[in-house]
mmCIF file of C-alpha atoms in Angstrom:
data_model
loop_
_atom_site.group_PDB
_atom_site.id
_atom_site.type_symbol
_atom_site.label_atom_id
_atom_site.label_comp_id
_atom_site.label_asym_id
_atom_site.label_seq_id
_atom_site.Cartn_x
_atom_site.Cartn_y
_atom_site.Cartn_z
ATOM 1 C CA MET A 1 48.270 -41.866 4.301
ATOM 2 C CA VAL A 2 45.055 -40.100 3.257
ATOM 3 C CA THR A 3 43.943 -40.665 -0.331
ATOM 4 C CA MET A 4 41.414 -38.402 -2.009
ATOM 5 C CA GLY A 5 38.191 -40.202 -2.947
ATOM 6 C CA GLN A 6 38.803 -43.063 -0.541
ATOM 7 C CA CYS A 7 36.241 -43.929 2.115
ATOM 8 C CA TYR A 8 37.282 -44.554 5.727
ATOM 9 C CA TYR A 9 34.426 -46.569 7.205
ATOM 10 C CA ASN A 10 36.787 -48.763 9.242
ATOM 11 C CA GLU A 11 38.740 -45.982 10.929
ATOM 12 C CA THR A 12 38.423 -44.951 14.558
ATOM 13 C CA ILE A 13 36.938 -41.778 15.998
ATOM 14 C CA GLY A 14 40.475 -40.605 16.811
ATOM 15 C CA PHE A 15 41.397 -40.718 13.125
ATOM 16 C CA PHE A 16 38.722 -38.192 12.187
ATOM 17 C CA TYR A 17 39.380 -35.957 15.193
ATOM 18 C CA ASN A 18 43.068 -35.827 14.291
ATOM 19 C CA ASN A 19 42.147 -35.031 10.684
ATOM 20 C CA SER A 20 39.988 -32.065 11.777
ATOM 21 C CA GLY A 21 42.427 -30.844 14.419
ATOM 22 C CA LYS A 22 40.000 -31.357 17.313
ATOM 23 C CA GLU A 23 41.598 -32.572 20.521
ATOM 24 C CA LEU A 24 40.398 -35.936 21.824
ATOM 25 C CA SER A 25 41.334 -36.109 25.497
ATOM 26 C CA SER A 26 42.274 -39.382 27.165
ATOM 27 C CA HIS A 27 41.474 -38.142 30.685
ATOM 28 C CA TRP A 28 38.957 -35.892 32.413
ATOM 29 C CA ARG A 29 40.051 -32.259 32.255
ATOM 30 C CA PRO A 30 38.574 -29.575 34.539
ATOM 31 C CA LYS A 31 36.744 -28.099 31.538
ATOM 32 C CA ASP A 32 35.155 -31.474 30.769
ATOM 33 C CA VAL A 33 33.991 -31.890 34.371
ATOM 34 C CA VAL A 34 32.418 -28.402 34.393
ATOM 35 C CA VAL A 35 30.612 -28.996 31.089
ATOM 36 C CA VAL A 36 29.284 -32.399 32.195
ATOM 37 C CA ALA A 37 28.152 -31.068 35.589
ATOM 38 C CA LEU A 38 26.300 -28.162 33.965
ATOM 39 C CA GLY A 39 24.958 -30.428 31.243
ATOM 40 C CA LEU A 40 23.553 -32.987 33.650
ATOM 41 C CA THR A 41 21.911 -30.231 35.698
ATOM 42 C CA VAL A 42 20.289 -28.638 32.651
ATOM 43 C CA SER A 43 19.201 -32.040 31.287
ATOM 44 C CA VAL A 44 17.474 -33.040 34.532
ATOM 45 C CA LEU A 45 15.679 -29.673 34.730
ATOM 46 C CA VAL A 46 14.605 -29.971 31.084
ATOM 47 C CA LEU A 47 13.243 -33.477 31.685
ATOM 48 C CA LEU A 48 11.326 -32.538 34.845
ATOM 49 C CA THR A 49 9.782 -29.302 33.522
ATOM 50 C CA ASN A 50 8.686 -30.761 30.201
ATOM 51 C CA LEU A 51 7.306 -33.904 31.850
ATOM 52 C CA LEU A 52 5.239 -31.586 34.049
ATOM 53 C CA VAL A 53 3.961 -29.693 30.988
ATOM 54 C CA ILE A 54 2.995 -32.937 29.217
ATOM 55 C CA ALA A 55 1.264 -34.241 32.364
ATOM 56 C CA ALA A 56 -0.659 -30.967 32.729
ATOM 57 C CA ILE A 57 -1.867 -31.029 29.123
ATOM 58 C CA ALA A 58 -2.855 -34.696 29.382
ATOM 59 C CA SER A 59 -4.699 -34.344 32.706
ATOM 60 C CA ASN A 60 -6.625 -31.095 32.147
ATOM 61 C CA ARG A 61 -9.497 -31.347 29.662
ATOM 62 C CA ARG A 62 -9.267 -27.615 28.990
ATOM 63 C CA PHE A 63 -5.978 -28.287 27.223
ATOM 64 C CA HIS A 64 -7.425 -30.911 24.869
ATOM 65 C CA GLN A 65 -7.477 -28.344 22.053
ATOM 66 C CA PRO A 66 -5.395 -28.051 18.853
ATOM 67 C CA ILE A 67 -3.193 -25.158 20.021
ATOM 68 C CA TYR A 68 -2.227 -27.176 23.097
ATOM 69 C CA TYR A 69 -1.359 -30.109 20.854
ATOM 70 C CA LEU A 70 1.422 -27.888 19.517
ATOM 71 C CA LEU A 71 2.496 -26.901 23.030
ATOM 72 C CA GLY A 72 2.491 -30.578 23.962
ATOM 73 C CA ASN A 73 4.569 -31.358 20.887
ATOM 74 C CA LEU A 74 7.029 -28.621 21.877
ATOM 75 C CA ALA A 75 7.305 -30.160 25.340
ATOM 76 C CA ALA A 76 7.795 -33.620 23.777
ATOM 77 C CA ALA A 77 10.537 -32.304 21.470
ATOM 78 C CA ASP A 78 12.253 -30.566 24.380
ATOM 79 C CA LEU A 79 11.899 -33.706 26.499
ATOM 80 C CA PHE A 80 13.572 -35.621 23.669
ATOM 81 C CA ALA A 81 16.293 -32.937 23.586
ATOM 82 C CA GLY A 82 16.867 -33.474 27.308
ATOM 83 C CA VAL A 83 17.256 -37.214 26.754
ATOM 84 C CA ALA A 84 19.609 -36.630 23.802
ATOM 85 C CA TYR A 85 21.784 -34.227 25.785
ATOM 86 C CA LEU A 86 21.821 -36.611 28.740
ATOM 87 C CA PHE A 87 23.045 -39.330 26.370
ATOM 88 C CA LEU A 88 25.746 -36.925 25.159
ATOM 89 C CA MET A 89 26.894 -36.200 28.711
ATOM 90 C CA PHE A 90 27.393 -39.924 29.347
ATOM 91 C CA HIS A 91 29.352 -40.307 26.083
ATOM 92 C CA THR A 92 31.612 -37.257 26.054
ATOM 93 C CA GLY A 93 35.124 -36.370 27.250
ATOM 94 C CA PRO A 94 37.446 -39.406 27.293
ATOM 95 C CA ARG A 95 34.488 -41.668 26.475
ATOM 96 C CA THR A 96 34.232 -40.164 22.985
ATOM 97 C CA ALA A 97 37.310 -42.080 21.831
ATOM 98 C CA ARG A 98 35.635 -45.381 22.736
ATOM 99 C CA LEU A 99 32.608 -44.734 20.514
ATOM 100 C CA SER A 100 32.176 -46.594 17.241
ATOM 101 C CA LEU A 101 31.311 -44.585 14.132
ATOM 102 C CA GLN A 102 27.691 -45.761 14.476
ATOM 103 C CA GLY A 103 27.656 -44.739 18.150
ATOM 104 C CA TRP A 104 28.992 -41.286 17.273
ATOM 105 C CA PHE A 105 26.352 -40.792 14.564
ATOM 106 C CA LEU A 106 23.662 -41.957 17.009
ATOM 107 C CA ARG A 107 24.836 -39.407 19.578
ATOM 108 C CA GLN A 108 24.853 -36.626 16.987
ATOM 109 C CA GLY A 109 21.599 -37.719 15.351
ATOM 110 C CA LEU A 110 19.657 -37.642 18.620
ATOM 111 C CA LEU A 111 20.751 -34.051 19.221
ATOM 112 C CA ASP A 112 20.080 -32.889 15.669
ATOM 113 C CA THR A 113 16.636 -34.513 15.513
ATOM 114 C CA SER A 114 15.427 -33.229 18.885
ATOM 115 C CA LEU A 115 16.699 -29.669 18.463
ATOM 116 C CA THR A 116 15.323 -29.465 14.912
ATOM 117 C CA ALA A 117 11.912 -30.651 16.161
ATOM 118 C CA SER A 118 11.968 -28.026 18.921
ATOM 119 C CA VAL A 119 12.868 -25.150 16.574
ATOM 120 C CA ALA A 120 10.358 -26.247 13.917
ATOM 121 C CA THR A 121 7.577 -26.472 16.527
ATOM 122 C CA LEU A 122 8.324 -22.905 17.654
ATOM 123 C CA LEU A 123 7.706 -21.783 14.074
ATOM 124 C CA ALA A 124 4.516 -23.871 13.848
ATOM 125 C CA ILE A 125 3.191 -22.248 17.058
ATOM 126 C CA ALA A 126 3.945 -18.791 15.644
ATOM 127 C CA VAL A 127 2.101 -19.619 12.396
ATOM 128 C CA GLU A 128 -0.966 -20.934 14.247
ATOM 129 C CA ARG A 129 -1.042 -17.917 16.555
ATOM 130 C CA HIS A 130 -0.885 -15.656 13.506
ATOM 131 C CA ARG A 131 -3.726 -17.510 11.800
ATOM 132 C CA SER A 132 -5.969 -17.496 14.873
ATOM 133 C CA VAL A 133 -5.380 -13.772 15.492
ATOM 134 C CA MET A 134 -5.939 -12.733 11.882
ATOM 135 C CA ALA A 135 -9.085 -14.859 11.590
ATOM 136 C CA VAL A 136 -10.268 -13.669 15.049
ATOM 137 C CA GLN A 137 -10.608 -17.357 15.834
ATOM 138 C CA LEU A 138 -10.605 -19.075 19.210
ATOM 139 C CA HIS A 139 -7.825 -21.603 19.792
ATOM 140 C CA SER A 140 -10.500 -24.245 20.380
ATOM 141 C CA ARG A 141 -11.810 -23.699 16.834
ATOM 142 C CA LEU A 142 -8.500 -24.409 15.119
ATOM 143 C CA PRO A 143 -8.794 -27.351 12.686
ATOM 144 C CA ARG A 144 -7.411 -30.436 14.396
ATOM 145 C CA GLY A 145 -6.422 -32.042 11.121
ATOM 146 C CA ARG A 146 -4.163 -29.185 10.066
ATOM 147 C CA VAL A 147 -2.483 -28.995 13.470
ATOM 148 C CA ILE A 148 -1.823 -32.746 13.402
ATOM 149 C CA MET A 149 -0.374 -32.407 9.891
ATOM 150 C CA LEU A 150 1.897 -29.620 11.163
ATOM 151 C CA ILE A 151 3.133 -31.891 13.943
ATOM 152 C CA VAL A 152 3.754 -34.741 11.501
ATOM 153 C CA GLY A 153 5.620 -32.347 9.187
ATOM 154 C CA VAL A 154 7.787 -31.155 12.071
ATOM 155 C CA TRP A 155 8.915 -34.680 12.928
ATOM 156 C CA VAL A 156 9.453 -35.703 9.294
ATOM 157 C CA ALA A 157 11.749 -32.699 8.812
ATOM 158 C CA ALA A 158 13.515 -33.353 12.129
ATOM 159 C CA LEU A 159 14.077 -37.041 11.401
ATOM 160 C CA GLY A 160 15.295 -36.177 7.914
ATOM 161 C CA LEU A 161 17.932 -33.750 9.191
ATOM 162 C CA GLY A 162 18.866 -36.108 12.007
ATOM 163 C CA LEU A 163 19.303 -39.223 9.853
ATOM 164 C CA LEU A 164 20.916 -37.691 6.754
ATOM 165 C CA PRO A 165 24.435 -37.301 8.222
ATOM 166 C CA ALA A 166 24.723 -40.992 9.106
ATOM 167 C CA HIS A 167 23.643 -42.106 5.643
ATOM 168 C CA SER A 168 25.017 -39.549 3.207
ATOM 169 C CA TRP A 169 25.805 -36.079 4.563
ATOM 170 C CA HIS A 170 29.077 -37.061 6.239
ATOM 171 C CA CYS A 171 32.720 -36.671 5.285
ATOM 172 C CA LEU A 172 33.913 -40.273 5.588
ATOM 173 C CA CYS A 173 34.736 -40.236 1.875
ATOM 174 C CA ALA A 174 35.880 -36.606 1.670
ATOM 175 C CA LEU A 175 38.164 -35.749 4.583
ATOM 176 C CA ASP A 176 38.888 -32.281 3.218
ATOM 177 C CA ARG A 177 35.215 -31.387 3.817
ATOM 178 C CA CYS A 178 35.106 -32.435 7.488
ATOM 179 C CA SER A 179 34.087 -29.799 10.010
ATOM 180 C CA ARG A 180 36.092 -29.050 13.137
ATOM 181 C CA MET A 181 33.224 -29.019 15.611
ATOM 182 C CA ALA A 182 31.737 -32.316 14.364
ATOM 183 C CA PRO A 183 34.670 -34.118 12.714
ATOM 184 C CA LEU A 184 32.542 -36.775 10.987
ATOM 185 C CA LEU A 185 30.098 -34.312 9.436
ATOM 186 C CA SER A 186 30.457 -32.297 6.266
ATOM 187 C CA ARG A 187 30.889 -28.551 6.711
ATOM 188 C CA SER A 188 27.980 -27.990 4.314
ATOM 189 C CA TYR A 189 25.640 -29.788 6.739
ATOM 190 C CA LEU A 190 26.568 -27.417 9.559
ATOM 191 C CA ALA A 191 26.106 -24.399 7.297
ATOM 192 C CA VAL A 192 22.669 -25.577 6.132
ATOM 193 C CA TRP A 193 21.567 -26.318 9.717
ATOM 194 C CA ALA A 194 22.690 -22.865 10.903
ATOM 195 C CA LEU A 195 21.042 -21.077 7.970
ATOM 196 C CA SER A 196 17.820 -23.054 8.490
ATOM 197 C CA SER A 197 17.666 -21.970 12.140
ATOM 198 C CA LEU A 198 18.366 -18.370 11.106
ATOM 199 C CA LEU A 199 15.531 -18.569 8.561
ATOM 200 C CA VAL A 200 13.170 -19.885 11.259
ATOM 201 C CA PHE A 201 14.088 -16.949 13.493
ATOM 202 C CA LEU A 202 13.509 -14.392 10.717
ATOM 203 C CA LEU A 203 10.116 -15.948 9.958
ATOM 204 C CA MET A 204 9.202 -15.802 13.661
ATOM 205 C CA VAL A 205 10.208 -12.130 13.776
ATOM 206 C CA ALA A 206 8.020 -11.403 10.746
ATOM 207 C CA VAL A 207 5.030 -13.340 12.136
ATOM 208 C CA TYR A 208 5.108 -11.871 15.639
ATOM 209 C CA THR A 209 5.744 -8.349 14.313
ATOM 210 C CA ARG A 210 2.675 -8.663 12.101
ATOM 211 C CA ILE A 211 0.624 -9.976 15.050
ATOM 212 C CA PHE A 212 1.768 -7.073 17.223
ATOM 213 C CA PHE A 213 0.863 -4.326 14.752
ATOM 214 C CA TYR A 214 -2.455 -5.978 13.893
ATOM 215 C CA VAL A 215 -3.533 -6.301 17.532
ATOM 216 C CA ARG A 216 -2.350 -2.772 18.329
ATOM 217 C CA ARG A 217 -4.470 -1.348 15.479
ATOM 218 C CA ARG A 218 -7.527 -3.290 16.632
ATOM 219 C CA VAL A 219 -7.156 -2.172 20.250
ATOM 220 C CA GLN A 220 -6.632 1.412 19.087
ATOM 221 C CA ARG A 221 -9.855 1.325 17.059
ATOM 222 C CA MET A 222 -11.748 -0.088 20.023
ATOM 223 C CA ALA A 223 -10.353 2.674 22.233
ATOM 224 C CA GLU A 224 -11.738 5.318 19.866
ATOM 225 C CA HIS A 225 -15.292 4.083 20.542
ATOM 226 C CA VAL A 226 -14.890 3.765 24.306
ATOM 227 C CA SER A 227 -14.076 6.814 26.409
ATOM 228 C CA CYS A 228 -11.047 6.474 28.678
ATOM 229 C CA HIS A 229 -10.357 2.889 27.577
ATOM 230 C CA PRO A 230 -8.560 1.464 30.646
ATOM 231 C CA HIS A 231 -7.048 -1.642 29.072
ATOM 232 C CA TYR A 232 -5.506 -0.135 25.914
ATOM 233 C CA ARG A 233 -2.081 0.631 27.354
ATOM 234 C CA GLU A 234 -2.083 -2.547 29.444
ATOM 235 C CA THR A 235 -2.925 -4.756 26.431
ATOM 236 C CA THR A 236 -0.280 -3.135 24.231
ATOM 237 C CA LEU A 237 2.441 -3.416 26.871
ATOM 238 C CA SER A 238 1.495 -7.019 27.573
ATOM 239 C CA LEU A 239 1.761 -7.871 23.872
ATOM 240 C CA VAL A 240 5.129 -6.129 23.578
ATOM 241 C CA LYS A 241 6.363 -8.062 26.610
ATOM 242 C CA THR A 242 5.226 -11.385 25.133
ATOM 243 C CA VAL A 243 6.882 -10.750 21.765
ATOM 244 C CA VAL A 244 10.123 -9.566 23.366
ATOM 245 C CA ILE A 245 10.263 -12.617 25.668
ATOM 246 C CA ILE A 246 9.612 -15.103 22.840
ATOM 247 C CA LEU A 247 12.088 -13.615 20.375
ATOM 248 C CA GLY A 248 14.604 -12.626 23.061
ATOM 249 C CA ALA A 249 14.751 -16.147 24.462
ATOM 250 C CA PHE A 250 15.347 -17.561 20.987
ATOM 251 C CA VAL A 251 18.098 -15.033 20.214
ATOM 252 C CA VAL A 252 19.933 -15.498 23.514
ATOM 253 C CA CYS A 253 19.846 -19.296 23.401
ATOM 254 C CA TRP A 254 20.348 -19.977 19.703
ATOM 255 C CA THR A 255 22.333 -17.116 18.120
ATOM 256 C CA PRO A 256 25.761 -17.978 19.629
ATOM 257 C CA GLY A 257 25.502 -21.585 18.487
ATOM 258 C CA GLN A 258 24.242 -20.617 15.033
ATOM 259 C CA VAL A 259 27.156 -18.230 14.568
ATOM 260 C CA VAL A 260 29.850 -20.793 15.406
ATOM 261 C CA LEU A 261 28.111 -23.464 13.313
ATOM 262 C CA LEU A 262 27.997 -21.104 10.353
ATOM 263 C CA LEU A 263 31.637 -20.049 10.790
ATOM 264 C CA ASP A 264 32.743 -23.669 10.930
ATOM 265 C CA GLY A 265 30.477 -24.584 8.029
ATOM 266 C CA LEU A 266 31.996 -21.831 5.910
ATOM 267 C CA GLY A 267 35.491 -23.103 6.731
ATOM 268 C CA CYS A 268 36.764 -20.157 8.775
ATOM 269 C CA LYS A 269 40.288 -21.288 9.707
ATOM 270 C CA SER A 270 41.089 -18.288 11.909
ATOM 271 C CA CYS A 271 37.926 -18.644 14.007
ATOM 272 C CA ASN A 272 38.521 -20.460 17.291
ATOM 273 C CA VAL A 273 35.126 -22.197 17.308
ATOM 274 C CA LEU A 274 36.350 -25.147 19.378
ATOM 275 C CA ALA A 275 36.970 -22.926 22.420
ATOM 276 C CA VAL A 276 33.269 -22.128 22.857
ATOM 277 C CA GLU A 277 31.324 -24.899 21.079
ATOM 278 C CA LYS A 278 30.455 -26.936 24.196
ATOM 279 C CA TYR A 279 29.165 -23.907 26.104
ATOM 280 C CA PHE A 280 27.085 -22.671 23.147
ATOM 281 C CA LEU A 281 25.582 -26.140 22.699
ATOM 282 C CA LEU A 282 24.674 -26.094 26.408
ATOM 283 C CA LEU A 283 23.028 -22.699 25.892
ATOM 284 C CA ALA A 284 21.000 -24.084 22.973
ATOM 285 C CA GLU A 285 19.931 -27.009 25.151
ATOM 286 C CA ALA A 286 18.869 -24.541 27.863
ATOM 287 C CA ASN A 287 16.311 -23.224 25.358
ATOM 288 C CA SER A 288 14.374 -26.447 25.969
ATOM 289 C CA LEU A 289 14.010 -25.329 29.584
ATOM 290 C CA VAL A 290 13.192 -21.736 28.635
ATOM 291 C CA ASN A 291 10.470 -22.893 26.216
ATOM 292 C CA ALA A 292 8.542 -24.520 29.061
ATOM 293 C CA VAL A 293 8.590 -21.219 30.961
ATOM 294 C CA VAL A 294 7.819 -18.912 28.024
ATOM 295 C CA TYR A 295 5.126 -20.971 26.302
ATOM 296 C CA SER A 296 3.475 -22.829 29.198
ATOM 297 C CA CYS A 297 4.261 -21.397 32.631
ATOM 298 C CA ARG A 298 2.987 -17.913 31.652
ATOM 299 C CA ASP A 299 -0.486 -19.404 31.135
ATOM 300 C CA ALA A 300 -2.585 -18.907 34.300
ATOM 301 C CA GLU A 301 -4.593 -22.094 33.778
ATOM 302 C CA MET A 302 -1.390 -24.048 33.170
ATOM 303 C CA ARG A 303 0.099 -22.735 36.422
ATOM 304 C CA ARG A 304 -3.016 -23.833 38.331
ATOM 305 C CA THR A 305 -2.705 -27.278 36.794
ATOM 306 C CA PHE A 306 0.964 -27.441 37.782
ATOM 307 C CA ARG A 307 0.066 -26.608 41.378
ATOM 308 C CA HIS A 308 -2.688 -29.218 41.362
ATOM 309 C CA LEU A 309 -0.340 -31.932 40.049
ATOM 310 C CA LEU A 310 2.439 -31.044 42.484
ATOM 311 C CA CYS A 311 0.033 -30.862 45.425
ATOM 312 C CA CYS A 312 -1.429 -34.251 44.494
ATOM 313 C CA LEU A 313 2.085 -35.691 44.336
ATOM 314 C CA CYS A 314 2.992 -34.236 47.730
ATOM 315 C CA LEU A 315 -0.279 -35.415 49.293
ATOM 316 C CA ARG A 316 0.213 -38.900 47.890
ATOM 317 C CA ARG A 317 3.698 -39.100 49.362
ATOM 318 C CA SER A 318 2.552 -37.773 52.735
ATOM 319 C CA THR A 319 -0.397 -40.202 52.744
ATOM 320 C CA HIS A 320 1.943 -43.162 52.376
ATOM 321 C CA LYS A 321 3.913 -41.926 55.362
ATOM 322 C CA SER A 322 0.927 -41.255 57.601
ATOM 323 C CA VAL A 323 -0.793 -43.870 59.741
ATOM 324 C CA ARG A 324 -4.316 -42.710 59.091
ATOM 325 C CA TYR A 325 -5.807 -41.891 55.729
ATOM 326 C CA THR A 326 -8.153 -38.909 55.491
ATOM 327 C CA PRO A 327 -10.143 -38.663 52.254
ATOM 328 C CA SER A 328 -10.296 -35.292 50.526
ATOM 329 C CA THR A 329 -13.621 -33.490 50.632
ATOM 330 C CA GLN A 330 -12.940 -31.914 47.225
ATOM 331 C CA THR A 331 -12.658 -35.088 45.209
ATOM 332 C CA GLY A 332 -14.741 -35.031 42.046
ATOM 333 C CA ARG A 333 -15.813 -31.413 42.451
ATOM 334 C CA SER A 334 -15.115 -28.387 40.307
ATOM 335 C CA THR A 335 -13.645 -25.294 41.861
ATOM 336 C CA ARG A 336 -14.791 -21.784 41.102
ATOM 337 C CA ILE A 337 -11.801 -19.599 40.292
ATOM 338 C CA MET A 338 -11.556 -15.864 39.586
ATOM 339 C CA LEU A 339 -9.283 -15.210 36.617
ATOM 340 C CA PRO A 340 -6.897 -12.316 37.314
ATOM 341 C CA GLU A 341 -6.646 -11.379 33.631
ATOM 342 C CA ASN A 342 -10.242 -10.361 33.038
ATOM 343 C CA GLY A 343 -12.025 -10.718 36.353
ATOM 344 C CA HIS A 344 -14.511 -13.264 35.030
ATOM 345 C CA SER A 345 -15.133 -16.412 36.990
ATOM 346 C CA LEU A 346 -15.078 -19.816 35.400
ATOM 347 C CA MET A 347 -15.598 -23.420 36.426
ATOM 348 C CA ASP A 348 -12.273 -25.158 36.557
ATOM 349 C CA SER A 349 -12.361 -28.638 35.018
ATOM 350 C CA THR A 350 -11.978 -31.708 37.158
ATOM 351 C CA LEU A 351 -8.479 -33.071 36.684
#
């Protein structure tokens, strides 16, 4: 019998799932197998792509600049998200019932912390891009101290949101406040998390919209002083494409999950949030893969570094298999590369 005001720290996971009306299966259903198969695939891709981004930033001295610290932090947060989701995939389905309360909060906390860090870093990148554009400042001139403080702030906020449910923001002492999607968490926590993510998106829209109109005005003024300015239309279209990709990726990956979290947090009884929650969480996790493409792979120098790392890996593997070892004639040299964006040549750094 459930008594109001009583705490249930010694109950099982099944007790809370039954209280919230969420089914706890005792065997592997086809839906569970599909979700786990997709989840493992996405997790492995997230881990590999973000490890490659981190390796590229660490190995190329050109990326040892404050703005790339933020990109590296985004990759680290997304790498953490991949690990957290991988942990979830190995502790879901019938295995959920065997979790202790502490194990369940650990599983949930890893997800909440990593995804919060990823979303917060996206906002930090937008803010730094806005500042550098408005101040007409090179990324290399950004103050290192402020960028490091931003990164520290991101992880403090992420750890705070990730640890709060296990210590206070749960429903173990108020079963009437338990959510359906996360039966040990308070509905208010889900609502706050969803509204926080929505606020981050609105701030990103405002920041990138301001960047777009500012850059468009500047390019337009430059075009007035140069006859037949050839790059005006190209620059504007490129900026539009970048803004649409950044905001579009966030909307596609995060909006469905935010909506169901908010509906559950507001206590919508008629909303069948449990039918889609696993797929929308998978979509949110896929954002950690999309981030690597949107924020890193579109950088020409980053793509060259990726190719260099992958070629070195392939050469190392082939060298171990070959009988004779042939030293590279390019070791320790810099390579002259023609940038496709502006046609100017530069000396690529030795990796």
